């Protein structure tokens, strides 16, 4: 009974967070709820970002949802009228990833005055990066040997990084509560993926 009550509260909390964002809540909620289906919601994060594109202000909302079996990502963007549409429009997409596919969860924390850091102090900002192999970034640079006079072609060296989702949350831009929520979601997804057999 307690598990059911918590699930109901978590699902209602997700809906309330989407509505609080004020960003096309009916559209965003419908897309997220369709992707979640009947699964219980274990944890969630709703993050709205505003960007400036020349003379236009554009908004983007990302909703992350963790269920018992899946990680769901929803993105919604608004677009100005253009050659394909005479009126402004929004696009929303959802992706559902099985927990067993998640290969990395990276949490980068930025703290002020690290010399006097006390455990439990809220970071100034965090960047949450989650990889599951759908998108990889390859960084290449020319390889070289230790001889400064060598003119031979040594090819390239580089690294491949899973970069499916990267989300930055800051205390100044999003508020301390959003930073807390992002840390809680990062912990929940880290714990959920730790016990998954691949």
mmCIF file of N, CA and C in Angstrom, residues 85-180:
data_model
loop_
_atom_site.group_PDB
_atom_site.id
_atom_site.type_symbol
_atom_site.label_atom_id
_atom_site.label_comp_id
_atom_site.label_asym_id
_atom_site.label_seq_id
_atom_site.Cartn_x
_atom_site.Cartn_y
_atom_site.Cartn_z
ATOM 1 N N UNK A 85 5.541 26.507 -42.003
ATOM 2 C CA UNK A 85 4.337 26.756 -41.209
ATOM 3 C C UNK A 85 4.097 28.260 -41.088
ATOM 4 N N UNK A 86 2.909 28.712 -41.456
ATOM 5 C CA UNK A 86 2.623 30.147 -41.369
ATOM 6 C C UNK A 86 2.402 30.632 -39.925
ATOM 7 N N UNK A 87 2.260 29.699 -38.979
ATOM 8 C CA UNK A 87 2.058 30.067 -37.574
ATOM 9 C C UNK A 87 3.153 29.446 -36.716
ATOM 10 N N UNK A 88 3.420 30.027 -35.540
ATOM 11 C CA UNK A 88 4.388 29.405 -34.641
ATOM 12 C C UNK A 88 3.931 27.993 -34.272
ATOM 13 N N UNK A 89 4.891 27.120 -33.977
ATOM 14 C CA UNK A 89 4.556 25.738 -33.643
ATOM 15 C C UNK A 89 5.554 25.187 -32.639
ATOM 16 N N UNK A 90 5.220 24.046 -32.072
ATOM 17 C CA UNK A 90 6.108 23.374 -31.122
ATOM 18 C C UNK A 90 6.319 21.942 -31.588
ATOM 19 N N UNK A 91 7.499 21.427 -31.298
ATOM 20 C CA UNK A 91 7.780 20.024 -31.571
ATOM 21 C C UNK A 91 8.122 19.354 -30.252
ATOM 22 N N UNK A 92 7.588 18.173 -30.066
ATOM 23 C CA UNK A 92 7.890 17.417 -28.855
ATOM 24 C C UNK A 92 8.270 16.003 -29.250
ATOM 25 N N UNK A 93 9.287 15.479 -28.581
ATOM 26 C CA UNK A 93 9.716 14.114 -28.866
ATOM 27 C C UNK A 93 9.992 13.396 -27.557
ATOM 28 N N UNK A 94 9.823 12.094 -27.567
ATOM 29 C CA UNK A 94 10.145 11.280 -26.401
ATOM 30 C C UNK A 94 11.007 10.120 -26.854
ATOM 31 N N UNK A 95 11.912 9.727 -25.992
ATOM 32 C CA UNK A 95 12.739 8.543 -26.235
ATOM 33 C C UNK A 95 12.683 7.689 -24.986
ATOM 34 N N UNK A 96 12.499 6.415 -25.185
ATOM 35 C CA UNK A 96 12.426 5.463 -24.085
ATOM 36 C C UNK A 96 13.632 4.533 -24.176
ATOM 37 N N UNK A 97 14.414 4.479 -23.089
ATOM 38 C CA UNK A 97 15.645 3.693 -23.080
ATOM 39 C C UNK A 97 15.554 2.660 -21.962
ATOM 40 N N UNK A 98 15.791 1.396 -22.291
ATOM 41 C CA UNK A 98 15.833 0.368 -21.252
ATOM 42 C C UNK A 98 17.010 0.646 -20.338
ATOM 43 N N UNK A 99 16.817 0.469 -19.041
ATOM 44 C CA UNK A 99 17.881 0.765 -18.077
ATOM 45 C C UNK A 99 19.164 0.007 -18.384
ATOM 46 N N UNK A 100 19.045 -1.207 -18.913
ATOM 47 C CA UNK A 100 20.222 -1.997 -19.240
ATOM 48 C C UNK A 100 21.082 -1.408 -20.344
ATOM 49 N N UNK A 101 20.537 -0.483 -21.123
ATOM 50 C CA UNK A 101 21.300 0.156 -22.204
ATOM 51 C C UNK A 101 22.121 1.334 -21.721
ATOM 52 N N UNK A 102 21.818 1.867 -20.545
ATOM 53 C CA UNK A 102 22.551 3.035 -20.059
ATOM 54 C C UNK A 102 23.957 2.607 -19.676
ATOM 55 N N UNK A 103 24.930 3.235 -20.325
ATOM 56 C CA UNK A 103 26.326 2.851 -20.118
ATOM 57 C C UNK A 103 27.069 3.785 -19.176
ATOM 58 N N UNK A 104 26.578 5.007 -19.019
ATOM 59 C CA UNK A 104 27.275 5.932 -18.114
ATOM 60 C C UNK A 104 26.328 7.003 -17.587
ATOM 61 N N UNK A 105 26.575 7.363 -16.341
ATOM 62 C CA UNK A 105 25.892 8.490 -15.702
ATOM 63 C C UNK A 105 27.001 9.334 -15.083
ATOM 64 N N UNK A 106 27.182 10.539 -15.597
ATOM 65 C CA UNK A 106 28.253 11.417 -15.134
ATOM 66 C C UNK A 106 27.622 12.646 -14.492
ATOM 67 N N UNK A 107 28.055 12.961 -13.279
ATOM 68 C CA UNK A 107 27.597 14.167 -12.599
ATOM 69 C C UNK A 107 28.823 15.024 -12.326
ATOM 70 N N UNK A 108 28.889 16.191 -12.968
ATOM 71 C CA UNK A 108 29.973 17.140 -12.729
ATOM 72 C C UNK A 108 29.431 18.248 -11.835
ATOM 73 N N UNK A 109 30.121 18.497 -10.725
ATOM 74 C CA UNK A 109 29.676 19.507 -9.763
ATOM 75 C C UNK A 109 30.642 20.683 -9.760
ATOM 76 N N UNK A 110 30.103 21.883 -9.714
ATOM 77 C CA UNK A 110 30.913 23.096 -9.575
ATOM 78 C C UNK A 110 30.598 23.683 -8.207
ATOM 79 N N UNK A 111 31.635 23.785 -7.356
ATOM 80 C CA UNK A 111 31.428 24.329 -6.015
ATOM 81 C C UNK A 111 32.285 25.569 -5.833
ATOM 82 N N UNK A 112 31.749 26.535 -5.113
ATOM 83 C CA UNK A 112 32.491 27.753 -4.794
ATOM 84 C C UNK A 112 33.342 27.510 -3.548
ATOM 85 N N UNK A 113 34.471 28.164 -3.471
ATOM 86 C CA UNK A 113 35.363 28.087 -2.310
ATOM 87 C C UNK A 113 35.601 26.646 -1.853
ATOM 88 N N UNK A 114 36.205 25.836 -2.706
ATOM 89 C CA UNK A 114 36.367 24.419 -2.365
ATOM 90 C C UNK A 114 37.209 24.182 -1.114
ATOM 91 N N UNK A 115 38.065 25.122 -0.763
ATOM 92 C CA UNK A 115 38.889 24.942 0.439
ATOM 93 C C UNK A 115 38.065 24.935 1.715
ATOM 94 N N UNK A 116 36.896 25.544 1.680
ATOM 95 C CA UNK A 116 36.041 25.550 2.867
ATOM 96 C C UNK A 116 34.749 24.756 2.644
ATOM 97 N N UNK A 117 34.783 23.826 1.687
ATOM 98 C CA UNK A 117 33.595 23.033 1.370
ATOM 99 C C UNK A 117 33.200 22.169 2.565
ATOM 100 N N UNK A 118 31.904 22.175 2.876
ATOM 101 C CA UNK A 118 31.361 21.320 3.926
ATOM 102 C C UNK A 118 30.425 20.307 3.280
ATOM 103 N N UNK A 119 30.526 19.031 3.657
ATOM 104 C CA UNK A 119 29.634 18.021 3.081
ATOM 105 C C UNK A 119 28.167 18.439 3.182
ATOM 106 N N UNK A 120 27.455 18.237 2.084
ATOM 107 C CA UNK A 120 26.043 18.604 2.043
ATOM 108 C C UNK A 120 25.787 19.980 1.450
ATOM 109 N N UNK A 121 26.856 20.750 1.224
ATOM 110 C CA UNK A 121 26.689 22.073 0.616
ATOM 111 C C UNK A 121 26.248 21.905 -0.832
ATOM 112 N N UNK A 122 25.276 22.685 -1.231
ATOM 113 C CA UNK A 122 24.745 22.594 -2.587
ATOM 114 C C UNK A 122 25.768 23.123 -3.589
ATOM 115 N N UNK A 123 26.044 22.382 -4.677
ATOM 116 C CA UNK A 123 26.944 22.907 -5.713
ATOM 117 C C UNK A 123 26.349 24.143 -6.369
ATOM 118 N N UNK A 124 27.216 24.970 -6.909
ATOM 119 C CA UNK A 124 26.768 26.164 -7.634
ATOM 120 C C UNK A 124 26.060 25.744 -8.920
ATOM 121 N N UNK A 125 26.564 24.686 -9.545
ATOM 122 C CA UNK A 125 25.900 24.126 -10.724
ATOM 123 C C UNK A 125 26.308 22.672 -10.870
ATOM 124 N N UNK A 126 25.488 21.934 -11.624
ATOM 125 C CA UNK A 126 25.852 20.561 -11.970
ATOM 126 C C UNK A 126 25.570 20.354 -13.451
ATOM 127 N N UNK A 127 26.312 19.427 -14.024
ATOM 128 C CA UNK A 127 26.050 18.974 -15.389
ATOM 129 C C UNK A 127 25.834 17.469 -15.290
ATOM 130 N N UNK A 128 24.658 17.035 -15.700
ATOM 131 C CA UNK A 128 24.295 15.623 -15.694
ATOM 132 C C UNK A 128 24.393 15.112 -17.132
ATOM 133 N N UNK A 129 25.259 14.121 -17.345
ATOM 134 C CA UNK A 129 25.437 13.528 -18.671
ATOM 135 C C UNK A 129 25.106 12.049 -18.580
ATOM 136 N N UNK A 130 24.197 11.607 -19.434
ATOM 137 C CA UNK A 130 23.767 10.212 -19.447
ATOM 138 C C UNK A 130 24.003 9.667 -20.851
ATOM 139 N N UNK A 131 24.686 8.525 -20.916
ATOM 140 C CA UNK A 131 24.982 7.922 -22.213
ATOM 141 C C UNK A 131 24.380 6.539 -22.345
ATOM 142 N N UNK A 132 23.822 6.257 -23.510
ATOM 143 C CA UNK A 132 23.277 4.919 -23.776
ATOM 144 C C UNK A 132 23.625 4.456 -25.192
ATOM 145 N N UNK A 133 24.540 5.139 -25.843
ATOM 146 C CA UNK A 133 25.047 4.659 -27.126
ATOM 147 C C UNK A 133 24.306 5.111 -28.358
ATOM 148 N N UNK A 134 23.320 5.957 -28.224
ATOM 149 C CA UNK A 134 22.600 6.432 -29.405
ATOM 150 C C UNK A 134 23.394 7.519 -30.125
ATOM 151 N N UNK A 135 24.110 8.353 -29.354
ATOM 152 C CA UNK A 135 24.896 9.451 -29.920
ATOM 153 C C UNK A 135 26.285 9.391 -29.314
ATOM 154 N N UNK A 136 27.290 9.426 -30.164
ATOM 155 C CA UNK A 136 28.670 9.471 -29.688
ATOM 156 C C UNK A 136 29.372 10.638 -30.350
ATOM 157 N N UNK A 137 30.271 11.252 -29.606
ATOM 158 C CA UNK A 137 31.063 12.362 -30.131
ATOM 159 C C UNK A 137 32.501 11.870 -30.254
ATOM 160 N N UNK A 138 33.116 12.121 -31.394
ATOM 161 C CA UNK A 138 34.510 11.726 -31.601
ATOM 162 C C UNK A 138 35.341 12.993 -31.724
ATOM 163 N N UNK A 139 36.344 13.117 -30.868
ATOM 164 C CA UNK A 139 37.276 14.241 -30.911
ATOM 165 C C UNK A 139 38.607 13.725 -31.431
ATOM 166 N N UNK A 140 39.069 14.265 -32.563
ATOM 167 C CA UNK A 140 40.319 13.836 -33.175
ATOM 168 C C UNK A 140 41.314 14.985 -33.196
ATOM 169 N N UNK A 141 42.588 14.627 -33.113
ATOM 170 C CA UNK A 141 43.661 15.607 -33.270
ATOM 171 C C UNK A 141 44.847 14.895 -33.909
ATOM 172 N N UNK A 142 45.693 15.646 -34.611
ATOM 173 C CA UNK A 142 46.857 14.998 -35.233
ATOM 174 C C UNK A 142 47.757 14.385 -34.170
ATOM 175 N N UNK A 143 48.226 13.175 -34.429
ATOM 176 C CA UNK A 143 49.156 12.512 -33.516
ATOM 177 C C UNK A 143 50.566 13.008 -33.817
ATOM 178 N N UNK A 144 51.405 12.994 -32.826
ATOM 179 C CA UNK A 144 52.783 13.455 -32.997
ATOM 180 C C UNK A 144 53.702 12.562 -32.182
ATOM 181 N N UNK A 145 54.973 12.575 -32.540
ATOM 182 C CA UNK A 145 55.956 11.849 -31.749
ATOM 183 C C UNK A 145 56.761 12.855 -30.930
ATOM 184 N N UNK A 146 57.691 12.373 -30.143
ATOM 185 C CA UNK A 146 58.457 13.250 -29.261
ATOM 186 C C UNK A 146 59.560 14.027 -29.946
ATOM 187 N N UNK A 147 59.842 13.731 -31.220
ATOM 188 C CA UNK A 147 60.922 14.410 -31.939
ATOM 189 C C UNK A 147 60.402 15.716 -32.532
ATOM 190 N N UNK A 148 60.920 16.869 -32.072
ATOM 191 C CA UNK A 148 60.416 18.150 -32.577
ATOM 192 C C UNK A 148 60.761 18.393 -34.050
ATOM 193 N N UNK A 149 61.735 17.667 -34.616
ATOM 194 C CA UNK A 149 62.130 17.846 -36.013
ATOM 195 C C UNK A 149 61.444 16.853 -36.956
ATOM 196 N N UNK A 150 60.644 15.954 -36.401
ATOM 197 C CA UNK A 150 59.983 14.930 -37.210
ATOM 198 C C UNK A 150 58.874 15.557 -38.047
ATOM 199 N N UNK A 151 58.868 15.215 -39.337
ATOM 200 C CA UNK A 151 57.833 15.727 -40.239
ATOM 201 C C UNK A 151 56.937 14.604 -40.769
ATOM 202 N N UNK A 152 57.064 13.434 -40.190
ATOM 203 C CA UNK A 152 56.275 12.288 -40.641
ATOM 204 C C UNK A 152 54.810 12.450 -40.238
ATOM 205 N N UNK A 153 53.955 11.820 -41.019
ATOM 206 C CA UNK A 153 52.522 11.811 -40.699
ATOM 207 C C UNK A 153 52.264 10.658 -39.731
ATOM 208 N N UNK A 154 51.864 10.985 -38.526
ATOM 209 C CA UNK A 154 51.618 9.973 -37.500
ATOM 210 C C UNK A 154 50.137 9.636 -37.362
ATOM 211 N N UNK A 155 49.337 10.114 -38.306
ATOM 212 C CA UNK A 155 47.907 9.823 -38.252
ATOM 213 C C UNK A 155 47.195 10.698 -37.232
ATOM 214 N N UNK A 156 46.152 10.159 -36.691
ATOM 215 C CA UNK A 156 45.338 10.895 -35.726
ATOM 216 C C UNK A 156 45.143 10.080 -34.468
ATOM 217 N N UNK A 157 44.865 10.757 -33.395
ATOM 218 C CA UNK A 157 44.461 10.097 -32.160
ATOM 219 C C UNK A 157 43.228 10.830 -31.658
ATOM 220 N N UNK A 158 42.472 10.138 -30.860
ATOM 221 C CA UNK A 158 41.264 10.792 -30.394
ATOM 222 C C UNK A 158 40.538 9.970 -29.370
ATOM 223 N N UNK A 159 39.352 10.447 -29.056
ATOM 224 C CA UNK A 159 38.531 9.753 -28.072
ATOM 225 C C UNK A 159 37.080 9.808 -28.509
ATOM 226 N N UNK A 160 36.357 8.774 -28.120
ATOM 227 C CA UNK A 160 34.935 8.687 -28.401
ATOM 228 C C UNK A 160 34.193 8.801 -27.077
ATOM 229 N N UNK A 161 33.219 9.691 -27.029
ATOM 230 C CA UNK A 161 32.472 9.936 -25.804
ATOM 231 C C UNK A 161 30.989 9.753 -26.047
ATOM 232 N N UNK A 162 30.340 8.978 -25.188
ATOM 233 C CA UNK A 162 28.885 8.851 -25.260
ATOM 234 C C UNK A 162 28.292 10.183 -24.810
ATOM 235 N N UNK A 163 27.447 10.755 -25.624
ATOM 236 C CA UNK A 163 26.950 12.105 -25.353
ATOM 237 C C UNK A 163 25.470 12.194 -25.722
ATOM 238 N N UNK A 164 24.683 11.251 -25.219
ATOM 239 C CA UNK A 164 23.277 11.217 -25.581
ATOM 240 C C UNK A 164 22.475 12.341 -24.943
ATOM 241 N N UNK A 165 22.786 12.646 -23.697
ATOM 242 C CA UNK A 165 22.063 13.706 -22.993
ATOM 243 C C UNK A 165 23.022 14.423 -22.066
ATOM 244 N N UNK A 166 23.038 15.732 -22.159
ATOM 245 C CA UNK A 166 23.826 16.532 -21.230
ATOM 246 C C UNK A 166 22.942 17.696 -20.789
ATOM 247 N N UNK A 167 22.758 17.821 -19.489
ATOM 248 C CA UNK A 167 21.838 18.806 -18.940
ATOM 249 C C UNK A 167 22.556 19.614 -17.867
ATOM 250 N N UNK A 168 22.603 20.936 -18.033
ATOM 251 C CA UNK A 168 23.262 21.819 -17.066
ATOM 252 C C UNK A 168 22.200 22.531 -16.237
ATOM 253 N N UNK A 169 22.372 22.472 -14.918
ATOM 254 C CA UNK A 169 21.451 23.135 -13.995
ATOM 255 C C UNK A 169 22.299 23.987 -13.054
ATOM 256 N N UNK A 170 21.939 25.256 -12.903
ATOM 257 C CA UNK A 170 22.721 26.141 -12.032
ATOM 258 C C UNK A 170 21.825 26.810 -10.997
ATOM 259 N N UNK A 171 22.431 27.097 -9.861
ATOM 260 C CA UNK A 171 21.705 27.771 -8.795
ATOM 261 C C UNK A 171 21.277 29.162 -9.230
ATOM 262 N N UNK A 172 22.166 29.881 -9.939
ATOM 263 C CA UNK A 172 21.852 31.243 -10.378
ATOM 264 C C UNK A 172 20.748 31.264 -11.426
ATOM 265 N N UNK A 173 20.782 30.329 -12.378
ATOM 266 C CA UNK A 173 19.815 30.348 -13.466
ATOM 267 C C UNK A 173 18.519 29.611 -13.184
ATOM 268 N N UNK A 174 18.602 28.531 -12.386
ATOM 269 C CA UNK A 174 17.434 27.674 -12.189
ATOM 270 C C UNK A 174 16.924 27.654 -10.757
ATOM 271 N N UNK A 175 17.744 28.125 -9.824
ATOM 272 C CA UNK A 175 17.352 28.127 -8.415
ATOM 273 C C UNK A 175 17.885 26.911 -7.677
ATOM 274 N N UNK A 176 18.076 27.051 -6.381
ATOM 275 C CA UNK A 176 18.642 25.956 -5.591
ATOM 276 C C UNK A 176 17.772 24.703 -5.557
ATOM 277 N N UNK A 177 16.457 24.851 -5.600
ATOM 278 C CA UNK A 177 15.584 23.678 -5.549
ATOM 279 C C UNK A 177 15.762 22.802 -6.790
ATOM 280 N N UNK A 178 15.941 23.428 -7.960
ATOM 281 C CA UNK A 178 16.157 22.657 -9.183
ATOM 282 C C UNK A 178 17.492 21.922 -9.131
ATOM 283 N N UNK A 179 18.514 22.549 -8.533
ATOM 284 C CA UNK A 179 19.803 21.869 -8.379
ATOM 285 C C UNK A 179 19.631 20.647 -7.476
ATOM 286 N N UNK A 180 18.886 20.803 -6.381
ATOM 287 C CA UNK A 180 18.615 19.659 -5.486
ATOM 288 C C UNK A 180 17.880 18.547 -6.230
#
